[in-house]
């Protein structure tokens, strides 16, 4: 799908159902066969909507942006805030970045990431990290956006060992240019 006009803006509590729908469909598309089926099946639209309504409404450390496309509504989301680990010396972190699979390759991921970089810098962060499943081809996207591999780890998720890779941007001011 080409030539998609999108707008990125801060999420509102009433966006929670749309955010949840994108989050679940993108998770299912990306992680089927990679993450435990038990985990994927445990996600419900109601549960995810409640999670995102609470996060957006709290206005706390985790902030949420959405990408909207005309009548289609919310087609992408991202959340960000302070880094949870001291990885690669980065102080900011993108916690989530998910685009509706029907809209992959339309520039929505780039727009969301670029906007999150702007927001992080506005809030005083100098750099940024993102953790991804090591088997997720998203690494090519992050490299195209100027990120570089800064760390690797293994975590336990529902009894499975999950390999993860961290991509970092050491200067958000430069990162914004790569993402636009
Ligand atoms: C990864 C993701 C956010 C990218 O968003 P997108 O809207 O599809 O990507 P864009 O159209 O903005 O692509 C931007 C650039 O990255 C490149 N790119 C995107 N996905 C890529 C892939 N899978 N492999 C190689 N390059 C890729 C594109 O070629 C594009 O470069 P160009 O515009 O210079 O040609 C999206 O595909 C997605 O939600 N994937 C599933 C969920 C996921 O893995 N999220 C990350 C969890 S850590």
mmCIF file of C-alpha atoms and ligand atoms in Angstrom:
data_model
loop_
_atom_site.group_PDB
_atom_site.id
_atom_site.type_symbol
_atom_site.label_atom_id
_atom_site.label_comp_id
_atom_site.label_asym_id
_atom_site.label_seq_id
_atom_site.Cartn_x
_atom_site.Cartn_y
_atom_site.Cartn_z
ATOM 1 C CA UNK A 1 0.000 0.000 0.000
ATOM 2 C CA UNK A 2 1.493 3.327 -1.070
ATOM 3 C CA UNK A 3 0.774 6.999 -0.586
ATOM 4 C CA UNK A 4 -0.831 6.763 2.838
ATOM 5 C CA UNK A 5 -1.487 10.095 4.561
ATOM 6 C CA UNK A 6 -0.987 9.733 8.279
ATOM 7 C CA UNK A 7 -0.943 11.997 11.304
ATOM 8 C CA UNK A 8 0.975 11.241 14.493
ATOM 9 C CA UNK A 9 -0.369 12.677 17.745
ATOM 10 C CA UNK A 10 -0.423 12.064 21.487
ATOM 11 C CA UNK A 11 -2.844 9.320 22.505
ATOM 12 C CA UNK A 12 -6.060 10.082 24.398
ATOM 13 C CA UNK A 13 -7.824 7.642 26.762
ATOM 14 C CA UNK A 14 -10.578 7.095 24.158
ATOM 15 C CA UNK A 15 -7.895 5.760 21.751
ATOM 16 C CA UNK A 16 -7.306 2.741 24.005
ATOM 17 C CA UNK A 17 -9.393 0.265 21.977
ATOM 18 C CA UNK A 18 -7.686 1.306 18.721
ATOM 19 C CA UNK A 19 -4.245 1.066 20.305
ATOM 20 C CA UNK A 20 -5.110 -2.381 21.675
ATOM 21 C CA UNK A 21 -6.321 -3.609 18.261
ATOM 22 C CA UNK A 22 -3.104 -2.529 16.524
ATOM 23 C CA UNK A 23 -0.956 -3.920 19.335
ATOM 24 C CA UNK A 24 -2.621 -7.347 19.241
ATOM 25 C CA UNK A 25 -2.712 -7.724 15.439
ATOM 26 C CA UNK A 26 0.920 -6.656 15.111
ATOM 27 C CA UNK A 27 1.999 -9.010 17.930
ATOM 28 C CA UNK A 28 0.168 -11.939 16.344
ATOM 29 C CA UNK A 29 1.619 -11.191 12.904
ATOM 30 C CA UNK A 30 5.176 -10.767 14.172
ATOM 31 C CA UNK A 31 5.553 -13.256 17.000
ATOM 32 C CA UNK A 32 3.554 -16.311 15.836
ATOM 33 C CA UNK A 33 6.080 -19.164 15.973
ATOM 34 C CA UNK A 34 8.610 -16.948 17.778
ATOM 35 C CA UNK A 35 6.976 -16.368 21.193
ATOM 36 C CA UNK A 36 4.998 -18.930 23.250
ATOM 37 C CA UNK A 37 1.481 -19.399 21.770
ATOM 38 C CA UNK A 38 0.183 -19.285 25.353
ATOM 39 C CA UNK A 39 1.359 -15.678 25.619
ATOM 40 C CA UNK A 40 -0.157 -14.640 22.271
ATOM 41 C CA UNK A 41 -3.488 -16.321 23.044
ATOM 42 C CA UNK A 42 -3.657 -14.709 26.473
ATOM 43 C CA UNK A 43 -4.026 -11.233 24.933
ATOM 44 C CA UNK A 44 -7.606 -9.993 24.749
ATOM 45 C CA UNK A 45 -8.893 -6.752 23.217
ATOM 46 C CA UNK A 46 -10.567 -5.891 26.538
ATOM 47 C CA UNK A 47 -7.453 -6.591 28.597
ATOM 48 C CA UNK A 48 -5.168 -4.650 26.281
ATOM 49 C CA UNK A 49 -7.625 -1.743 26.028
ATOM 50 C CA UNK A 50 -7.721 -1.532 29.835
ATOM 51 C CA UNK A 51 -3.925 -1.592 29.977
ATOM 52 C CA UNK A 52 -3.561 1.220 27.432
ATOM 53 C CA UNK A 53 -6.424 3.281 28.863
ATOM 54 C CA UNK A 54 -4.677 3.208 32.239
ATOM 55 C CA UNK A 55 -1.263 4.038 30.752
ATOM 56 C CA UNK A 56 -2.562 6.913 28.640
ATOM 57 C CA UNK A 57 -4.796 8.262 31.403
ATOM 58 C CA UNK A 58 -2.021 8.157 34.015
ATOM 59 C CA UNK A 59 0.178 10.537 32.011
ATOM 60 C CA UNK A 60 3.101 8.996 33.888
ATOM 61 C CA UNK A 61 6.559 7.927 32.803
ATOM 62 C CA UNK A 62 5.295 5.907 29.822
ATOM 63 C CA UNK A 63 3.875 8.202 27.123
ATOM 64 C CA UNK A 64 1.942 7.005 24.076
ATOM 65 C CA UNK A 65 1.705 8.316 20.502
ATOM 66 C CA UNK A 66 -0.680 7.065 17.824
ATOM 67 C CA UNK A 67 -0.609 7.227 14.023
ATOM 68 C CA UNK A 68 -3.984 7.862 12.418
ATOM 69 C CA UNK A 69 -4.948 7.321 8.809
ATOM 70 C CA UNK A 70 -8.221 8.961 7.761
ATOM 71 C CA UNK A 71 -11.242 6.691 8.051
ATOM 72 C CA UNK A 72 -9.075 3.718 9.066
ATOM 73 C CA UNK A 73 -8.396 5.404 12.423
ATOM 74 C CA UNK A 74 -5.442 4.225 14.475
ATOM 75 C CA UNK A 75 -2.948 2.253 12.378
ATOM 76 C CA UNK A 76 0.142 2.466 14.587
ATOM 77 C CA UNK A 77 1.294 3.207 18.123
ATOM 78 C CA UNK A 78 4.456 3.702 20.129
ATOM 79 C CA UNK A 79 5.267 4.279 23.791
ATOM 80 C CA UNK A 80 8.420 5.680 25.363
ATOM 81 C CA UNK A 81 9.956 7.058 28.536
ATOM 82 C CA UNK A 82 13.029 6.682 30.745
ATOM 83 C CA UNK A 83 15.363 3.762 30.003
ATOM 84 C CA UNK A 84 14.627 0.750 32.214
ATOM 85 C CA UNK A 85 18.217 -0.541 32.144
ATOM 86 C CA UNK A 86 21.494 1.213 31.733
ATOM 87 C CA UNK A 87 22.181 -0.170 28.256
ATOM 88 C CA UNK A 88 24.651 1.465 25.895
ATOM 89 C CA UNK A 89 24.622 4.576 28.095
ATOM 90 C CA UNK A 90 21.129 5.479 26.795
ATOM 91 C CA UNK A 91 18.780 7.475 29.050
ATOM 92 C CA UNK A 92 15.554 7.223 27.021
ATOM 93 C CA UNK A 93 13.748 4.123 25.744
ATOM 94 C CA UNK A 94 11.091 3.213 23.194
ATOM 95 C CA UNK A 95 9.059 0.539 25.006
ATOM 96 C CA UNK A 96 6.674 -0.383 22.185
ATOM 97 C CA UNK A 97 6.359 0.307 18.450
ATOM 98 C CA UNK A 98 3.605 -1.465 16.520
ATOM 99 C CA UNK A 99 2.034 -0.830 13.128
ATOM 100 C CA UNK A 100 -1.119 -2.507 11.770
ATOM 101 C CA UNK A 101 0.205 -5.306 9.477
ATOM 102 C CA UNK A 102 -2.067 -4.024 6.677
ATOM 103 C CA UNK A 103 0.014 -0.839 6.700
ATOM 104 C CA UNK A 104 3.575 -2.193 6.934
ATOM 105 C CA UNK A 105 6.006 -0.425 4.603
ATOM 106 C CA UNK A 106 3.970 2.790 4.304
ATOM 107 C CA UNK A 107 6.290 4.968 6.376
ATOM 108 C CA UNK A 108 4.217 4.776 9.573
ATOM 109 C CA UNK A 109 6.969 3.159 11.666
ATOM 110 C CA UNK A 110 9.401 5.834 10.525
ATOM 111 C CA UNK A 111 6.922 8.628 11.389
ATOM 112 C CA UNK A 112 6.154 7.187 14.832
ATOM 113 C CA UNK A 113 9.810 6.627 15.693
ATOM 114 C CA UNK A 114 10.764 10.122 14.513
ATOM 115 C CA UNK A 115 7.976 11.677 16.606
ATOM 116 C CA UNK A 116 8.967 9.638 19.674
ATOM 117 C CA UNK A 117 12.571 10.869 19.265
ATOM 118 C CA UNK A 118 11.303 14.472 19.140
ATOM 119 C CA UNK A 119 9.158 13.952 22.250
ATOM 120 C CA UNK A 120 11.978 12.248 24.161
ATOM 121 C CA UNK A 121 14.352 15.096 23.354
ATOM 122 C CA UNK A 122 11.714 17.623 24.393
ATOM 123 C CA UNK A 123 11.502 15.868 27.761
ATOM 124 C CA UNK A 124 15.255 16.178 28.270
ATOM 125 C CA UNK A 125 16.597 12.827 27.100
ATOM 126 C CA UNK A 126 19.792 12.772 25.062
ATOM 127 C CA UNK A 127 19.735 9.229 23.696
ATOM 128 C CA UNK A 128 17.481 6.223 23.205
ATOM 129 C CA UNK A 129 17.417 2.427 23.214
ATOM 130 C CA UNK A 130 14.922 -0.171 21.941
ATOM 131 C CA UNK A 131 14.835 -3.850 22.880
ATOM 132 C CA UNK A 132 13.606 -6.308 20.241
ATOM 133 C CA UNK A 133 13.306 -10.068 19.966
ATOM 134 C CA UNK A 134 16.567 -11.207 18.363
ATOM 135 C CA UNK A 135 14.625 -13.180 15.695
ATOM 136 C CA UNK A 136 12.441 -10.222 14.748
ATOM 137 C CA UNK A 137 13.495 -8.799 11.340
ATOM 138 C CA UNK A 138 12.748 -5.370 12.818
ATOM 139 C CA UNK A 139 16.525 -4.988 13.218
ATOM 140 C CA UNK A 140 16.732 -3.965 9.537
ATOM 141 C CA UNK A 141 14.182 -1.235 10.185
ATOM 142 C CA UNK A 142 16.119 0.042 13.213
ATOM 143 C CA UNK A 143 19.368 -0.002 11.242
ATOM 144 C CA UNK A 144 17.641 1.912 8.411
ATOM 145 C CA UNK A 145 16.618 4.446 11.098
ATOM 146 C CA UNK A 146 20.258 4.917 12.161
ATOM 147 C CA UNK A 147 20.237 2.632 15.213
ATOM 148 C CA UNK A 148 23.107 0.281 16.033
ATOM 149 C CA UNK A 149 23.237 -2.940 17.970
ATOM 150 C CA UNK A 150 24.385 -2.045 21.519
ATOM 151 C CA UNK A 151 23.562 -5.120 23.638
ATOM 152 C CA UNK A 152 22.115 -8.620 23.693
ATOM 153 C CA UNK A 153 20.486 -10.609 26.496
ATOM 154 C CA UNK A 154 18.273 -13.591 27.259
ATOM 155 C CA UNK A 155 15.097 -13.215 29.303
ATOM 156 C CA UNK A 156 12.588 -15.792 30.577
ATOM 157 C CA UNK A 157 9.017 -15.495 29.297
ATOM 158 C CA UNK A 158 6.428 -18.069 30.388
ATOM 159 C CA UNK A 159 9.121 -20.701 30.792
ATOM 160 C CA UNK A 160 10.783 -19.963 27.427
ATOM 161 C CA UNK A 161 14.222 -18.404 27.044
ATOM 162 C CA UNK A 162 13.862 -15.414 24.730
ATOM 163 C CA UNK A 163 16.924 -13.830 23.063
ATOM 164 C CA UNK A 164 16.716 -10.046 22.748
ATOM 165 C CA UNK A 165 18.830 -7.415 21.002
ATOM 166 C CA UNK A 166 19.052 -3.726 21.901
ATOM 167 C CA UNK A 167 19.429 -0.994 19.305
ATOM 168 C CA UNK A 168 20.650 2.409 20.383
ATOM 169 C CA UNK A 169 20.803 5.984 19.171
ATOM 170 C CA UNK A 170 23.466 7.859 21.127
ATOM 171 C CA UNK A 171 22.284 11.306 20.020
ATOM 172 C CA UNK A 172 18.565 11.940 19.601
ATOM 173 C CA UNK A 173 19.176 15.124 17.627
ATOM 174 C CA UNK A 174 20.930 13.067 14.923
ATOM 175 C CA UNK A 175 18.441 10.205 15.241
ATOM 176 C CA UNK A 176 15.572 12.516 14.288
ATOM 177 C CA UNK A 177 17.274 13.270 11.000
ATOM 178 C CA UNK A 178 17.685 9.568 10.207
ATOM 179 C CA UNK A 179 14.000 8.973 10.929
ATOM 180 C CA UNK A 180 12.655 11.724 8.661
HETATM 181 C C1 LIG B 1 8.897 -2.570 12.381
HETATM 182 C C2 LIG B 1 7.759 -1.651 12.029
HETATM 183 C C3 LIG B 1 7.423 -0.749 13.206
HETATM 184 C C4 LIG B 1 8.228 -0.791 10.835
HETATM 185 O O1 LIG B 1 7.168 0.076 10.483
HETATM 186 P P1 LIG B 1 6.786 0.268 8.945
HETATM 187 O O2 LIG B 1 5.749 1.319 8.905
HETATM 188 O O3 LIG B 1 6.428 -1.047 8.369
HETATM 189 O O4 LIG B 1 8.164 0.763 8.332
HETATM 190 P P2 LIG B 1 8.394 2.031 7.376
HETATM 191 O O5 LIG B 1 7.496 1.921 6.192
HETATM 192 O O6 LIG B 1 8.319 3.282 8.159
HETATM 193 O O7 LIG B 1 9.890 1.742 6.903
HETATM 194 C C5 LIG B 1 10.953 2.640 7.127
HETATM 195 C C6 LIG B 1 12.208 2.082 6.530
HETATM 196 O O8 LIG B 1 12.616 0.860 7.157
HETATM 197 C C7 LIG B 1 12.769 -0.179 6.182
HETATM 198 N N1 LIG B 1 12.148 -1.386 6.691
HETATM 199 C C8 LIG B 1 10.959 -1.485 7.330
HETATM 200 N N2 LIG B 1 10.717 -2.758 7.665
HETATM 201 C C9 LIG B 1 11.764 -3.467 7.197
HETATM 202 C C10 LIG B 1 12.079 -4.858 7.191
HETATM 203 N N3 LIG B 1 11.275 -5.766 7.738
HETATM 204 N N4 LIG B 1 13.243 -5.244 6.601
HETATM 205 C C11 LIG B 1 14.055 -4.330 6.020
HETATM 206 N N5 LIG B 1 13.799 -3.009 6.000
HETATM 207 C C12 LIG B 1 12.675 -2.593 6.570
HETATM 208 C C13 LIG B 1 12.011 0.269 4.957
HETATM 209 O O9 LIG B 1 12.661 -0.188 3.802
HETATM 210 C C14 LIG B 1 12.006 1.763 5.048
HETATM 211 O O10 LIG B 1 13.087 2.351 4.411
HETATM 212 P P3 LIG B 1 12.839 3.307 3.161
HETATM 213 O O11 LIG B 1 11.614 4.138 3.463
HETATM 214 O O12 LIG B 1 14.079 4.131 3.126
HETATM 215 O O13 LIG B 1 12.676 2.385 2.015
HETATM 216 C C15 LIG B 1 6.502 -2.422 11.589
HETATM 217 O O14 LIG B 1 6.818 -3.213 10.464
HETATM 218 C C16 LIG B 1 5.931 -3.306 12.660
HETATM 219 O O15 LIG B 1 5.066 -2.869 13.423
HETATM 220 N N6 LIG B 1 6.398 -4.558 12.732
HETATM 221 C C17 LIG B 1 5.835 -5.526 13.672
HETATM 222 C C18 LIG B 1 6.004 -5.156 15.110
HETATM 223 C C19 LIG B 1 7.420 -5.006 15.545
HETATM 224 O O16 LIG B 1 8.280 -5.805 15.232
HETATM 225 N N7 LIG B 1 7.643 -3.950 16.336
HETATM 226 C C20 LIG B 1 8.903 -3.709 16.959
HETATM 227 C C21 LIG B 1 8.960 -4.395 18.259
HETATM 228 S S1 LIG B 1 10.519 -4.094 19.031
#
